PDB file of C-alpha atoms in Angstrom:
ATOM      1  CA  UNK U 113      -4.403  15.507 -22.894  1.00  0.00           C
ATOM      2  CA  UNK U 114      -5.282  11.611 -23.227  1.00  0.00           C
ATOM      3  CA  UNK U 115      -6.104   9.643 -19.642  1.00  0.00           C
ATOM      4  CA  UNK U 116      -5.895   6.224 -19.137  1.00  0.00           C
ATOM      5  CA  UNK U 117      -8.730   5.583 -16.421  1.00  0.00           C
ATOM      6  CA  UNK U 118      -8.093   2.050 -14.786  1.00  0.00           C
ATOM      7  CA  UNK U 119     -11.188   1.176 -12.679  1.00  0.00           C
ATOM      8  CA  UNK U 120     -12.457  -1.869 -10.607  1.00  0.00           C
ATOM      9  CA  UNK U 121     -15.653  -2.691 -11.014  1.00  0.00           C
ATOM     10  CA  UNK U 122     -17.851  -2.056  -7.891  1.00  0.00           C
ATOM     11  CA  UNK U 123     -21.281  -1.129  -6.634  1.00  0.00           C
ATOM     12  CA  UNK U 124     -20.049   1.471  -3.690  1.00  0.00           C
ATOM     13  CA  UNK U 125     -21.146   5.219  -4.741  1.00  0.00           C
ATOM     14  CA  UNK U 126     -18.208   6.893  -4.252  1.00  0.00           C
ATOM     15  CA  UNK U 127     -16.421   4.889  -7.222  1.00  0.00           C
ATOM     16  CA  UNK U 128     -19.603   5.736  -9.128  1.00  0.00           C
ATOM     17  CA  UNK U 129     -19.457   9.393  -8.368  1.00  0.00           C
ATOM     18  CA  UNK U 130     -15.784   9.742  -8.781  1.00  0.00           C
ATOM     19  CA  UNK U 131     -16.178   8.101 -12.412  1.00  0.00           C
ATOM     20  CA  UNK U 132     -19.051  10.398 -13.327  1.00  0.00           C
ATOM     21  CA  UNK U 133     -17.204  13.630 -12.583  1.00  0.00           C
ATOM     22  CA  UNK U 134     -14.211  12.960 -14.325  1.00  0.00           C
ATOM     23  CA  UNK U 135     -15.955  11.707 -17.232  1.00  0.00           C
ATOM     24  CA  UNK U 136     -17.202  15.381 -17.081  1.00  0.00           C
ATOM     25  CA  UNK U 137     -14.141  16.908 -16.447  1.00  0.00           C
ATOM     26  CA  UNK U 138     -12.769  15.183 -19.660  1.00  0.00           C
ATOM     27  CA  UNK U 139     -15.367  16.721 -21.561  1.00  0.00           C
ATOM     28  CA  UNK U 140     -15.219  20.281 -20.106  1.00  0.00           C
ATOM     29  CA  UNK U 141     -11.308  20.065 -20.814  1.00  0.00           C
ATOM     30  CA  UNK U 142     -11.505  18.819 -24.164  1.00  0.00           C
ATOM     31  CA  UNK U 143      -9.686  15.644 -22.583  1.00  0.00           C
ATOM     32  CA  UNK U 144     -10.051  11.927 -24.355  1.00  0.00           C
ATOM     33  CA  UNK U 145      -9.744   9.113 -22.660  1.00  0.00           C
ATOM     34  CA  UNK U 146     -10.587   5.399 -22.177  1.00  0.00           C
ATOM     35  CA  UNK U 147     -11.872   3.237 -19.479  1.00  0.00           C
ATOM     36  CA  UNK U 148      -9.860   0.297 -18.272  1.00  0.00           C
ATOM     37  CA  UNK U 149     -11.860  -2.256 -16.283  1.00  0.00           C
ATOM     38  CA  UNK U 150      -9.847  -4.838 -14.069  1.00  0.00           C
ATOM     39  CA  UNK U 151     -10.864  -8.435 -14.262  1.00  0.00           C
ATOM     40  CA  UNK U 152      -9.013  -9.770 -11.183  1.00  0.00           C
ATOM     41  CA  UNK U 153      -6.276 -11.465 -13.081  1.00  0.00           C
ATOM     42  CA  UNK U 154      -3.398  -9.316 -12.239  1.00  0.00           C
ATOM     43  CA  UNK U 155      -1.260 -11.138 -14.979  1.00  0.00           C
ATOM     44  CA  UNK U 156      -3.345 -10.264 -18.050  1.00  0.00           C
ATOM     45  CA  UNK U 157      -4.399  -6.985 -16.483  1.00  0.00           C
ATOM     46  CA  UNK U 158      -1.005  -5.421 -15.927  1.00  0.00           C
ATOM     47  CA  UNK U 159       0.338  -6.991 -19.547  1.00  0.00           C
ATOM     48  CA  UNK U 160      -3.090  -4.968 -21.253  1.00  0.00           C
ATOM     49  CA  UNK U 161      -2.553  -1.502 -19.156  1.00  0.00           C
ATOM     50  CA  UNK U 162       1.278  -1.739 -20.634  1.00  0.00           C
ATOM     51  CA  UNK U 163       0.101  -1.925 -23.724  1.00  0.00           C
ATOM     52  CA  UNK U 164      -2.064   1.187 -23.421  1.00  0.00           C
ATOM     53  CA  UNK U 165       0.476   3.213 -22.046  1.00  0.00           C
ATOM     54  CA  UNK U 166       2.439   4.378 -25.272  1.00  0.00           C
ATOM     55  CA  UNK U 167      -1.519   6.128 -26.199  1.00  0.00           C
ATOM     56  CA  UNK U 168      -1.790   8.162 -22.873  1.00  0.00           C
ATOM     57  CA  UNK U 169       0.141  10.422 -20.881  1.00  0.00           C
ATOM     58  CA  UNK U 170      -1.741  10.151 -17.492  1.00  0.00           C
ATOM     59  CA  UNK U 171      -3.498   7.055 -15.578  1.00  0.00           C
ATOM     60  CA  UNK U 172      -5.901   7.438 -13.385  1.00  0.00           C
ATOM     61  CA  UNK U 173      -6.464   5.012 -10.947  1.00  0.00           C
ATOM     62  CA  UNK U 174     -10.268   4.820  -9.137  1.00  0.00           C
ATOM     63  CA  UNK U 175      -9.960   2.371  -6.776  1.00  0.00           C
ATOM     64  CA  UNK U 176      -8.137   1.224  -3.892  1.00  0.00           C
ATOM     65  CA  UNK U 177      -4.671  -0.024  -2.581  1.00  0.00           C
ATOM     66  CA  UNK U 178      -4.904  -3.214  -4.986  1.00  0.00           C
ATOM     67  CA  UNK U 179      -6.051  -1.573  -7.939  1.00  0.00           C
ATOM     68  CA  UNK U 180      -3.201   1.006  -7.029  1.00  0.00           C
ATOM     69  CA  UNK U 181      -0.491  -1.321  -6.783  1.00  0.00           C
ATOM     70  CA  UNK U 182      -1.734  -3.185 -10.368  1.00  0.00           C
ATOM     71  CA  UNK U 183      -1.461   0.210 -11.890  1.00  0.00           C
ATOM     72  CA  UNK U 184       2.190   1.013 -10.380  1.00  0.00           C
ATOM     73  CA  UNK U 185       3.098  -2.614 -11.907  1.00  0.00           C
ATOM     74  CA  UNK U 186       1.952  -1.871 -15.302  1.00  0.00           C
ATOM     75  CA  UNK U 187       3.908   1.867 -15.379  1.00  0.00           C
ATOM     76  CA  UNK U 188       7.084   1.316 -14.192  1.00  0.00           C
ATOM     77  CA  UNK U 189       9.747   2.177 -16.650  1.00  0.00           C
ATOM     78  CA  UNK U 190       7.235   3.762 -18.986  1.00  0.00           C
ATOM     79  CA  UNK U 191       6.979   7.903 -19.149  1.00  0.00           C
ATOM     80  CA  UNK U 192       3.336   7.949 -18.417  1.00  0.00           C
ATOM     81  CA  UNK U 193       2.090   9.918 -14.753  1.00  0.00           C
ATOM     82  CA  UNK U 194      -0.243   7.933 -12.288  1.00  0.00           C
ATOM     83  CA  UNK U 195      -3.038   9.846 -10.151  1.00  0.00           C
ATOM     84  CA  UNK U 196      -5.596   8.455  -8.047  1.00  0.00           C
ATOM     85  CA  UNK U 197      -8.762   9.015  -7.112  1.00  0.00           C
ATOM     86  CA  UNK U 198      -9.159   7.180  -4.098  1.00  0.00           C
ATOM     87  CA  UNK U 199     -12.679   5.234  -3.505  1.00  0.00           C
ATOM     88  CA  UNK U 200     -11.706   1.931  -1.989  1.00  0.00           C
ATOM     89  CA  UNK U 201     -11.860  -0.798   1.116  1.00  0.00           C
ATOM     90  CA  UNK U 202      -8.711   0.226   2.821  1.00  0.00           C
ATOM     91  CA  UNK U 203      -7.286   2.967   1.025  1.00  0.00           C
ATOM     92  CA  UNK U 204      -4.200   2.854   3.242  1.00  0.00           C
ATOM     93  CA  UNK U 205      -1.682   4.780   0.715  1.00  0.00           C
ATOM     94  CA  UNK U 206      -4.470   7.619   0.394  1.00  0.00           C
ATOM     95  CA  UNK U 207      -4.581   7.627   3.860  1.00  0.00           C
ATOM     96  CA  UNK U 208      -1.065   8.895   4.542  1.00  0.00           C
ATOM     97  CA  UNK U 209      -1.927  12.226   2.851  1.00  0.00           C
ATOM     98  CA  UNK U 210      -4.638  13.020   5.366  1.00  0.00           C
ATOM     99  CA  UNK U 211      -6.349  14.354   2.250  1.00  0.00           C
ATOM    100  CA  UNK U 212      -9.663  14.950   1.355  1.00  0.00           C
ATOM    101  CA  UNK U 213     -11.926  14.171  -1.684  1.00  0.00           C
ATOM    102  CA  UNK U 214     -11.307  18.040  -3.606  1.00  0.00           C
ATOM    103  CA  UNK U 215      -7.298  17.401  -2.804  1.00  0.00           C
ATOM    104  CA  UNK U 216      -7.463  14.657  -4.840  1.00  0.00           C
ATOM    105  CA  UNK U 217      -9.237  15.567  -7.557  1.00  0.00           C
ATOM    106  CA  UNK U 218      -7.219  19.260  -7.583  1.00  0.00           C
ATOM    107  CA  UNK U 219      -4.038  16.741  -7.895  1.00  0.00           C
ATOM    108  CA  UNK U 220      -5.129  15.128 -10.901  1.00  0.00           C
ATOM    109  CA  UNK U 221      -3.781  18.508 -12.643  1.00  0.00           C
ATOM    110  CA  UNK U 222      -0.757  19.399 -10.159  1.00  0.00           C
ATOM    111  CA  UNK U 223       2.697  18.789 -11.852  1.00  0.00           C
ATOM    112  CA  UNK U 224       4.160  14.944 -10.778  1.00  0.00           C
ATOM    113  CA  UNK U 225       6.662  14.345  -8.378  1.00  0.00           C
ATOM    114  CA  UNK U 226       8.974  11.340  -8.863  1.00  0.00           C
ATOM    115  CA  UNK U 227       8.473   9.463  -5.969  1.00  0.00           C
ATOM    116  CA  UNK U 228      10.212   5.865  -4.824  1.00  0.00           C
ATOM    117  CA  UNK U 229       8.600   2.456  -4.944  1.00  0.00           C
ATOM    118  CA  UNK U 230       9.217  -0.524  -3.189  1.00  0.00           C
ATOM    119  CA  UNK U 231      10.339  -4.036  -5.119  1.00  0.00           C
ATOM    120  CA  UNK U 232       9.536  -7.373  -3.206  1.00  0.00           C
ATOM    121  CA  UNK U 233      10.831  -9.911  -5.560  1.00  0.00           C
ATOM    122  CA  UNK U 234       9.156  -9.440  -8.747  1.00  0.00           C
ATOM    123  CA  UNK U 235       6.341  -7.459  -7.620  1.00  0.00           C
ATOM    124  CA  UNK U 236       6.599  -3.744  -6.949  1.00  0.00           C
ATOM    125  CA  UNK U 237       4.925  -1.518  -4.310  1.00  0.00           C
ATOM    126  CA  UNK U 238       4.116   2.184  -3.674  1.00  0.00           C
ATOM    127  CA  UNK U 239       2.905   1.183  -0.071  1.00  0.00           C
ATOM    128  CA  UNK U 240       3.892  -1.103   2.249  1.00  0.00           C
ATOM    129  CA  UNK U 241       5.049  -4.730   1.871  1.00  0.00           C
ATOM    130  CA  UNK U 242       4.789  -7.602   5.205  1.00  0.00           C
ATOM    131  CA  UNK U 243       5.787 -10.790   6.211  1.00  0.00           C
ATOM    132  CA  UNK U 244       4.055 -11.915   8.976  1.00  0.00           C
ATOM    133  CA  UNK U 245       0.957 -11.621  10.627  1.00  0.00           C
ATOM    134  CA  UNK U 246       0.184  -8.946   8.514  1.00  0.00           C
ATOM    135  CA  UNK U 247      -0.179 -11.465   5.223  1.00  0.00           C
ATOM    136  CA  UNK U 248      -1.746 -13.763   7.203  1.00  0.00           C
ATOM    137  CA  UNK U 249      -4.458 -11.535   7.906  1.00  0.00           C
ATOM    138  CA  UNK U 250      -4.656 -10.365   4.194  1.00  0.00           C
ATOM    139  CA  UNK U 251      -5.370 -14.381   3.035  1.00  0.00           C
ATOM    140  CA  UNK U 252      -8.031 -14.565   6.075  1.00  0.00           C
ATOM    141  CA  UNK U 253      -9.734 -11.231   4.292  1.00  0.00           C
ATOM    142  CA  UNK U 254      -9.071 -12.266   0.769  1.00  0.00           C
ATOM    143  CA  UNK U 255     -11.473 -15.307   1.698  1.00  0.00           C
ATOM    144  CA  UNK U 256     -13.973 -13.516   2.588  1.00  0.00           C
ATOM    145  CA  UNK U 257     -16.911 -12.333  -0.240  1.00  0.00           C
ATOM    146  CA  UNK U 258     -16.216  -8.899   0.583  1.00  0.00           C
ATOM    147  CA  UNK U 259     -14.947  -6.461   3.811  1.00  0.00           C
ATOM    148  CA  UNK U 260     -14.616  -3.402   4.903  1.00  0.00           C
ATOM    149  CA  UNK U 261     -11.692  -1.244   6.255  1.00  0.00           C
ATOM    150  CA  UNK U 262     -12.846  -2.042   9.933  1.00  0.00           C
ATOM    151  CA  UNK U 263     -12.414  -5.713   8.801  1.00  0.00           C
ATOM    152  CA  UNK U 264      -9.289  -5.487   8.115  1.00  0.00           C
ATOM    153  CA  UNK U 265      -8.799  -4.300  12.327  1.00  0.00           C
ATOM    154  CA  UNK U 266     -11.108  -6.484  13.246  1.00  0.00           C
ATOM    155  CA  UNK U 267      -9.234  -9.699  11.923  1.00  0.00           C
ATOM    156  CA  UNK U 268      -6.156  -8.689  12.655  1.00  0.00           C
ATOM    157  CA  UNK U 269      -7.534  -8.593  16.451  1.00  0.00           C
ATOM    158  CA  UNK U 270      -8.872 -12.036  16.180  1.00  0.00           C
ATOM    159  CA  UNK U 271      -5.932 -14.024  14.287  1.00  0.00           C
ATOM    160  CA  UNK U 272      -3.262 -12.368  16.887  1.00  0.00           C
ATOM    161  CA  UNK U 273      -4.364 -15.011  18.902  1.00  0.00           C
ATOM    162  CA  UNK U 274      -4.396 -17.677  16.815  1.00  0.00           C
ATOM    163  CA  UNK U 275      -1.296 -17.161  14.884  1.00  0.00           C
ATOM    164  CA  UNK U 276       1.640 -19.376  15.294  1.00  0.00           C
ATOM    165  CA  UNK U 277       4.965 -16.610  15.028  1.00  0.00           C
ATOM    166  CA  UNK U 278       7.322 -18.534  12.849  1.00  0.00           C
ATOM    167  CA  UNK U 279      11.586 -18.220  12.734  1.00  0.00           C
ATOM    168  CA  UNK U 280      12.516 -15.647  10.441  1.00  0.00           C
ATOM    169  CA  UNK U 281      16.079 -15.398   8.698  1.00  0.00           C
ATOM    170  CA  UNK U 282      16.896 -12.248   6.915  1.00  0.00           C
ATOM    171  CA  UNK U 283      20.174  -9.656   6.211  1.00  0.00           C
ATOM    172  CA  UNK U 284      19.089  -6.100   6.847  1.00  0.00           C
ATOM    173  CA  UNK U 285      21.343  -3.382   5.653  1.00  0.00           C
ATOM    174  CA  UNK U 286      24.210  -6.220   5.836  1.00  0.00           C
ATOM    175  CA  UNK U 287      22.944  -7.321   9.280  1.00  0.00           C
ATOM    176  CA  UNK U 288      22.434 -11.079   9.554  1.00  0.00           C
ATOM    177  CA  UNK U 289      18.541 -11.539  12.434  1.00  0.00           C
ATOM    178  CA  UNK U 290      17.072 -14.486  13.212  1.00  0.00           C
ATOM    179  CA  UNK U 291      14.386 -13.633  15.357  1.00  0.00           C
ATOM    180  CA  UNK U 292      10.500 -15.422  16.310  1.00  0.00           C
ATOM    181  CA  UNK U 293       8.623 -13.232  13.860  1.00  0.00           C
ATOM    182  CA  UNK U 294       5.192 -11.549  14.675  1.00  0.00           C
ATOM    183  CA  UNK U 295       5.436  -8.753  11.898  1.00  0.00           C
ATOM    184  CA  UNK U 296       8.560  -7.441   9.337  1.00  0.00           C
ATOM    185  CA  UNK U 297       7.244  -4.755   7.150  1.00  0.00           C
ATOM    186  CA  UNK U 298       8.404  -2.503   4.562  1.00  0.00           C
ATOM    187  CA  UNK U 299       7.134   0.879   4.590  1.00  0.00           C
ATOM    188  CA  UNK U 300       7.363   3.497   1.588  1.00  0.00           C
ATOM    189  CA  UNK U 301       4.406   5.276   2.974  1.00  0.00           C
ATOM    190  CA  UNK U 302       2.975   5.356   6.510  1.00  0.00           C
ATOM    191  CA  UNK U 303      -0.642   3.756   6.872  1.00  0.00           C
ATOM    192  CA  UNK U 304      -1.688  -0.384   6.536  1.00  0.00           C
ATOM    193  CA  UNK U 305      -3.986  -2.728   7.274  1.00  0.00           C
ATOM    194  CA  UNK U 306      -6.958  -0.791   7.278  1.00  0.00           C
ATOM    195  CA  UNK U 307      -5.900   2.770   8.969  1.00  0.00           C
ATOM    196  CA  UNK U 308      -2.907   1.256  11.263  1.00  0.00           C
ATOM    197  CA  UNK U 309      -0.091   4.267  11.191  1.00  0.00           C
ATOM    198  CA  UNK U 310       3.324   1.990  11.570  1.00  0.00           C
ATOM    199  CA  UNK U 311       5.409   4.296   9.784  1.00  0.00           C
ATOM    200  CA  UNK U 312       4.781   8.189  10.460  1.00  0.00           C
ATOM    201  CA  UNK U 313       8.329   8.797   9.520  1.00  0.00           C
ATOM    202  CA  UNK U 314       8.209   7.237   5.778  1.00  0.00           C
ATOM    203  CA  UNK U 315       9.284   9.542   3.017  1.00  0.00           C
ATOM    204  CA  UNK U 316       7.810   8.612  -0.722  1.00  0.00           C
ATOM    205  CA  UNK U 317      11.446  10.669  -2.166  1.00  0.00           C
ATOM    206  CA  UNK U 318      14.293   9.258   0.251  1.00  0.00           C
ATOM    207  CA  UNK U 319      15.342   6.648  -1.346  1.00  0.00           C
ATOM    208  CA  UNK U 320      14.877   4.702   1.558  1.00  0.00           C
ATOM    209  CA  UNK U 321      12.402   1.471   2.970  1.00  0.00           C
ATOM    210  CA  UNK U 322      11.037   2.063   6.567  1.00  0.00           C
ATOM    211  CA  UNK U 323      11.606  -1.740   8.296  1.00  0.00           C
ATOM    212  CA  UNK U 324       9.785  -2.468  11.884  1.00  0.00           C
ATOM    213  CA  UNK U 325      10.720  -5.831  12.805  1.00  0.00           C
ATOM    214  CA  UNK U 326       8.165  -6.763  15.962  1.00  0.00           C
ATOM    215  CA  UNK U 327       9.392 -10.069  17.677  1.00  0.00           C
ATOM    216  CA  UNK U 328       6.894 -12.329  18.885  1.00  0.00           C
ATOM    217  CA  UNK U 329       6.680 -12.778  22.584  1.00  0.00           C
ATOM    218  CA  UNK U 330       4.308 -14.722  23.581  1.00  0.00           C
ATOM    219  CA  UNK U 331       0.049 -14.119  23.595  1.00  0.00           C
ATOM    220  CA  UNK U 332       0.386 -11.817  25.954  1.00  0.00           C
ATOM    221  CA  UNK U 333       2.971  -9.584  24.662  1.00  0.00           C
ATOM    222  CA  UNK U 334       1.692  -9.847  21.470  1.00  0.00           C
ATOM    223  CA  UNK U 335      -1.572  -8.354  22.287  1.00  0.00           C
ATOM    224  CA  UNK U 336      -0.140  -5.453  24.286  1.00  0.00           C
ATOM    225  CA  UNK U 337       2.458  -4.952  21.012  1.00  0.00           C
ATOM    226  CA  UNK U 338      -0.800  -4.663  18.882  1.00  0.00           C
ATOM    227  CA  UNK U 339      -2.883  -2.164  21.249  1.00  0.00           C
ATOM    228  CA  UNK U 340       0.620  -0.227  21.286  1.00  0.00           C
ATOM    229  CA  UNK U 341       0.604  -0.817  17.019  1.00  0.00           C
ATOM    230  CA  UNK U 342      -3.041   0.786  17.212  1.00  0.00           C
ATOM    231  CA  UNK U 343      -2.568   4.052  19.382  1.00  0.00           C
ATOM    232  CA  UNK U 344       0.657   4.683  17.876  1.00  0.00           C
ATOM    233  CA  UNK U 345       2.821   3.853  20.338  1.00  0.00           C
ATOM    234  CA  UNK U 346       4.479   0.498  18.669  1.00  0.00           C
ATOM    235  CA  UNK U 347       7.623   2.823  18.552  1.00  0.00           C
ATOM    236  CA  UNK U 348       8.594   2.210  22.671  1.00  0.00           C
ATOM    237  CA  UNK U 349       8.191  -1.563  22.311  1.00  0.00           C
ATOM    238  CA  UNK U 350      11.043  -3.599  23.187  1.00  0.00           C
ATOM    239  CA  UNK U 351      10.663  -6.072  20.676  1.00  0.00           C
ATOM    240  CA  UNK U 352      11.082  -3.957  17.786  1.00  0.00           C
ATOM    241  CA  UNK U 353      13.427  -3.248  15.725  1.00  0.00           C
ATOM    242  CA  UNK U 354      13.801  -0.458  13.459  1.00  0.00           C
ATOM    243  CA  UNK U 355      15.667   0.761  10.495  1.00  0.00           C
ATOM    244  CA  UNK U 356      16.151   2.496   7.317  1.00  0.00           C
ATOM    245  CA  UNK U 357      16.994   0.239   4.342  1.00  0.00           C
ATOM    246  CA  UNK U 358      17.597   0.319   1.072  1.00  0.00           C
ATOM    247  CA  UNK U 359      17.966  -3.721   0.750  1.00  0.00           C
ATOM    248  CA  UNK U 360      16.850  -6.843   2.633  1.00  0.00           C
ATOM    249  CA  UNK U 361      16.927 -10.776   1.972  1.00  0.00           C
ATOM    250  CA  UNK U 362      14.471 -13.090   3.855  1.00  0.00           C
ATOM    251  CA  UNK U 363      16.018 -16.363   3.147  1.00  0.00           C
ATOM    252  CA  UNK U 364      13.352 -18.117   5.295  1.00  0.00           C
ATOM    253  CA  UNK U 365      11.280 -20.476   2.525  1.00  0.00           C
ATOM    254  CA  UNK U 366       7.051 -20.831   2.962  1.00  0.00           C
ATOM    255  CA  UNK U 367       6.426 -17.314   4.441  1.00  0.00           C
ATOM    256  CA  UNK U 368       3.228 -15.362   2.999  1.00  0.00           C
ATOM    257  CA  UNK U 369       3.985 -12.033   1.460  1.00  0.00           C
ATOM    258  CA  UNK U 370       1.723  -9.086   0.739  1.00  0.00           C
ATOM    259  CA  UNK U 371       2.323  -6.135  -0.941  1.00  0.00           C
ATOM    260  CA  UNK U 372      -0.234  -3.420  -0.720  1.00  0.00           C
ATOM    261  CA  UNK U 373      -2.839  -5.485   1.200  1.00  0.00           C
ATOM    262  CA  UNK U 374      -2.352  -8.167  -1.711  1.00  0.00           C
ATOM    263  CA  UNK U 375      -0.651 -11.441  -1.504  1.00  0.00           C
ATOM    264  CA  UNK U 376       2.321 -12.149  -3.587  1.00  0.00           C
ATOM    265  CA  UNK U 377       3.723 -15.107  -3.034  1.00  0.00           C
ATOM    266  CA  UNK U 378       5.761 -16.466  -0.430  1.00  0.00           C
ATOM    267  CA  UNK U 379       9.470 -16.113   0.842  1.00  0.00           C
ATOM    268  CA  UNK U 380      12.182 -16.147   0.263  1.00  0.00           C
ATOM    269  CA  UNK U 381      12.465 -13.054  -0.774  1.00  0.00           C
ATOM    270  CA  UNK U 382      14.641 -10.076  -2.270  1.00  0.00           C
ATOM    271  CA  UNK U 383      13.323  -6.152  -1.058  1.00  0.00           C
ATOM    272  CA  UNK U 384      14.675  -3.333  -2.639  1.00  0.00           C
ATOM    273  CA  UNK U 385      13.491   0.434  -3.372  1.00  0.00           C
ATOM    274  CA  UNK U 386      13.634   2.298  -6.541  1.00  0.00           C
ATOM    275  CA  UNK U 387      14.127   5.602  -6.037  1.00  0.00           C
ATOM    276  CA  UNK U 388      12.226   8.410  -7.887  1.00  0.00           C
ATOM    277  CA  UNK U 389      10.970   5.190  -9.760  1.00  0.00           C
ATOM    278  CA  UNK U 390       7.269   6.722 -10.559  1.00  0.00           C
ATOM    279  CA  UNK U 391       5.418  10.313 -11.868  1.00  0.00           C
ATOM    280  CA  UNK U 392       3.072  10.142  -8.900  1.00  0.00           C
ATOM    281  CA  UNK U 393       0.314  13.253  -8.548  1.00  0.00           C
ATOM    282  CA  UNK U 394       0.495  13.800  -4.761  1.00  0.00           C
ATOM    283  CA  UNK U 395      -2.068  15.546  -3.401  1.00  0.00           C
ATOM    284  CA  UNK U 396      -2.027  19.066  -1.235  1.00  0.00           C
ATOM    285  CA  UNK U 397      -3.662  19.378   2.072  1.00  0.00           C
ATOM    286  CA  UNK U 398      -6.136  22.242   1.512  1.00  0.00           C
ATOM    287  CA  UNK U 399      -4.886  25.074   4.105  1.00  0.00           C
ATOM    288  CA  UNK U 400      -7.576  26.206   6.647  1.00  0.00           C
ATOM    289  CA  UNK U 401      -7.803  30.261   6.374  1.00  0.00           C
TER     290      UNK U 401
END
């Protein structure tokens, strides 16, 4: 077996331990492989891992959710299986597993499931994707010279009440909304911006996008939406909206986009999901005896 190893260079010991024991797992199974550092420019970083692929037959991704989502850019369409050995900021897609550290590494040699993925635009996603408050938060972060997971909280906290909710027009599932938007996401998978659970219902093999369209309201209403947002109650707000989708349009022009905790671009924008897209290696919860 050959592995493709994409990693982002970084100091924290966890990325430094997970590299270490699958370099020795590769050697105990005979395994070759080769070491794929990211330089930041997603460009010329997902053109070099497609050019890999056609020499491997696995990737494995040590990182987070933005090395992640580089990695799921780079392998769509090709025949080569994606794992991940999570050791990032917000690990959000990791999260939605509830795994831990030997579930991951066990998966690395579990058979792959085909799993969907997300499309906003050009730019694909095995998470979540946002328009909102949610991308505003991610350029805030992105400034910064480095965070942590309880950033991520934090500053979402502290811009609710500075951000200015902005008219959003959009067809869901063939349903023209105009609405004063505080948050539209798309969720493949459950967790985001640094452990917040907006989708517990998301499937990774229905074919389908989770959307939760929160309305802004006003300072006040905002901030209660959030606390709701953080102890999982979001689903009993009245300004929400949910649905299952497997298409939506934002025709609204200027509005940030992120995809995976990363910004994209900005609307309008085009959100699909590809189902059974991607050879994923999902992990198994470890059964207490």
């Amino acid at each position: 077996m050959s592995l493709l190893i994409i990693i982002k260079p970084s100091i924290k010991k966890q990325s430094k331990k997970s590299l270490m024991w699958l370099k020795n797992t590769c050697k105990k199974r005979s395994f070759s492989y080769c070491i794929f550092t990211t330089t930041g420019n997603f460009e010329n970083d997902c053109a070099q891992i497609s050019l890999l692929l056609s020499k491997f037959t696995k990737a494995v991704v040590l990182g987070g959710d933005g090395t992640l989502n580089l990695a799921v850019n780079a392998l769509i369409g090709s025949n080569c299986s994606l794992a991940l050995l999570p050791c990032g900021t917000g690990n959000d897609f990791s999260r939605g597993f509830g795994c831990k550290e030997y579930d991951w590494r066990k998966a690395l040699f579990n058979t792959p499931t085909a799993i969907d993925v997300g499309k906003i635009n050009s730019r694909y996603f095995i998470n979540i994707a946002g328009v909102g408050l949610d991308a505003h938060v991610v350029k805030v972060i992105e400034a910064k010279a480095s965070f942590s997971s309880f950033d991520y909280s934090w500053m979402s906290v502290k811009e609710l009440f500075y951000y200015q909710a902005q008219q959003l027009h959009g067809t869901f599932n063939n349903d023209a909304r105009q609405y004063q938007n505080l948050i539209t996401v798309f969720a493949n998978h459950k967790f985001f911006g640094g452990g917040l659970e907006i989708a517990p219902n998301a499937d990774l093999t229905d074919g389908k996008l989770e959307c939760y369209q929160m309305r802004s309201g006003g300072l006040f209403y905002n901030v209660i939406s959030f606390i709701k947002l953080f102890f999982k109650r979001h689903q009993h707000i009245k300004n929400l909206t949910y649905s299952r989708l497997s298409k939506a349009f934002i025709n609204t022009e200027g509005l940030l986009i992120e995809a995976d905790g990363e910004l994209v671009g900005k609307t309008p924008a085009v959100i699909s999901v590809h189902g059974h897209a991607l050879l994923f290696h999902i992990p198994i919860k470890k059964r207490l005896q």
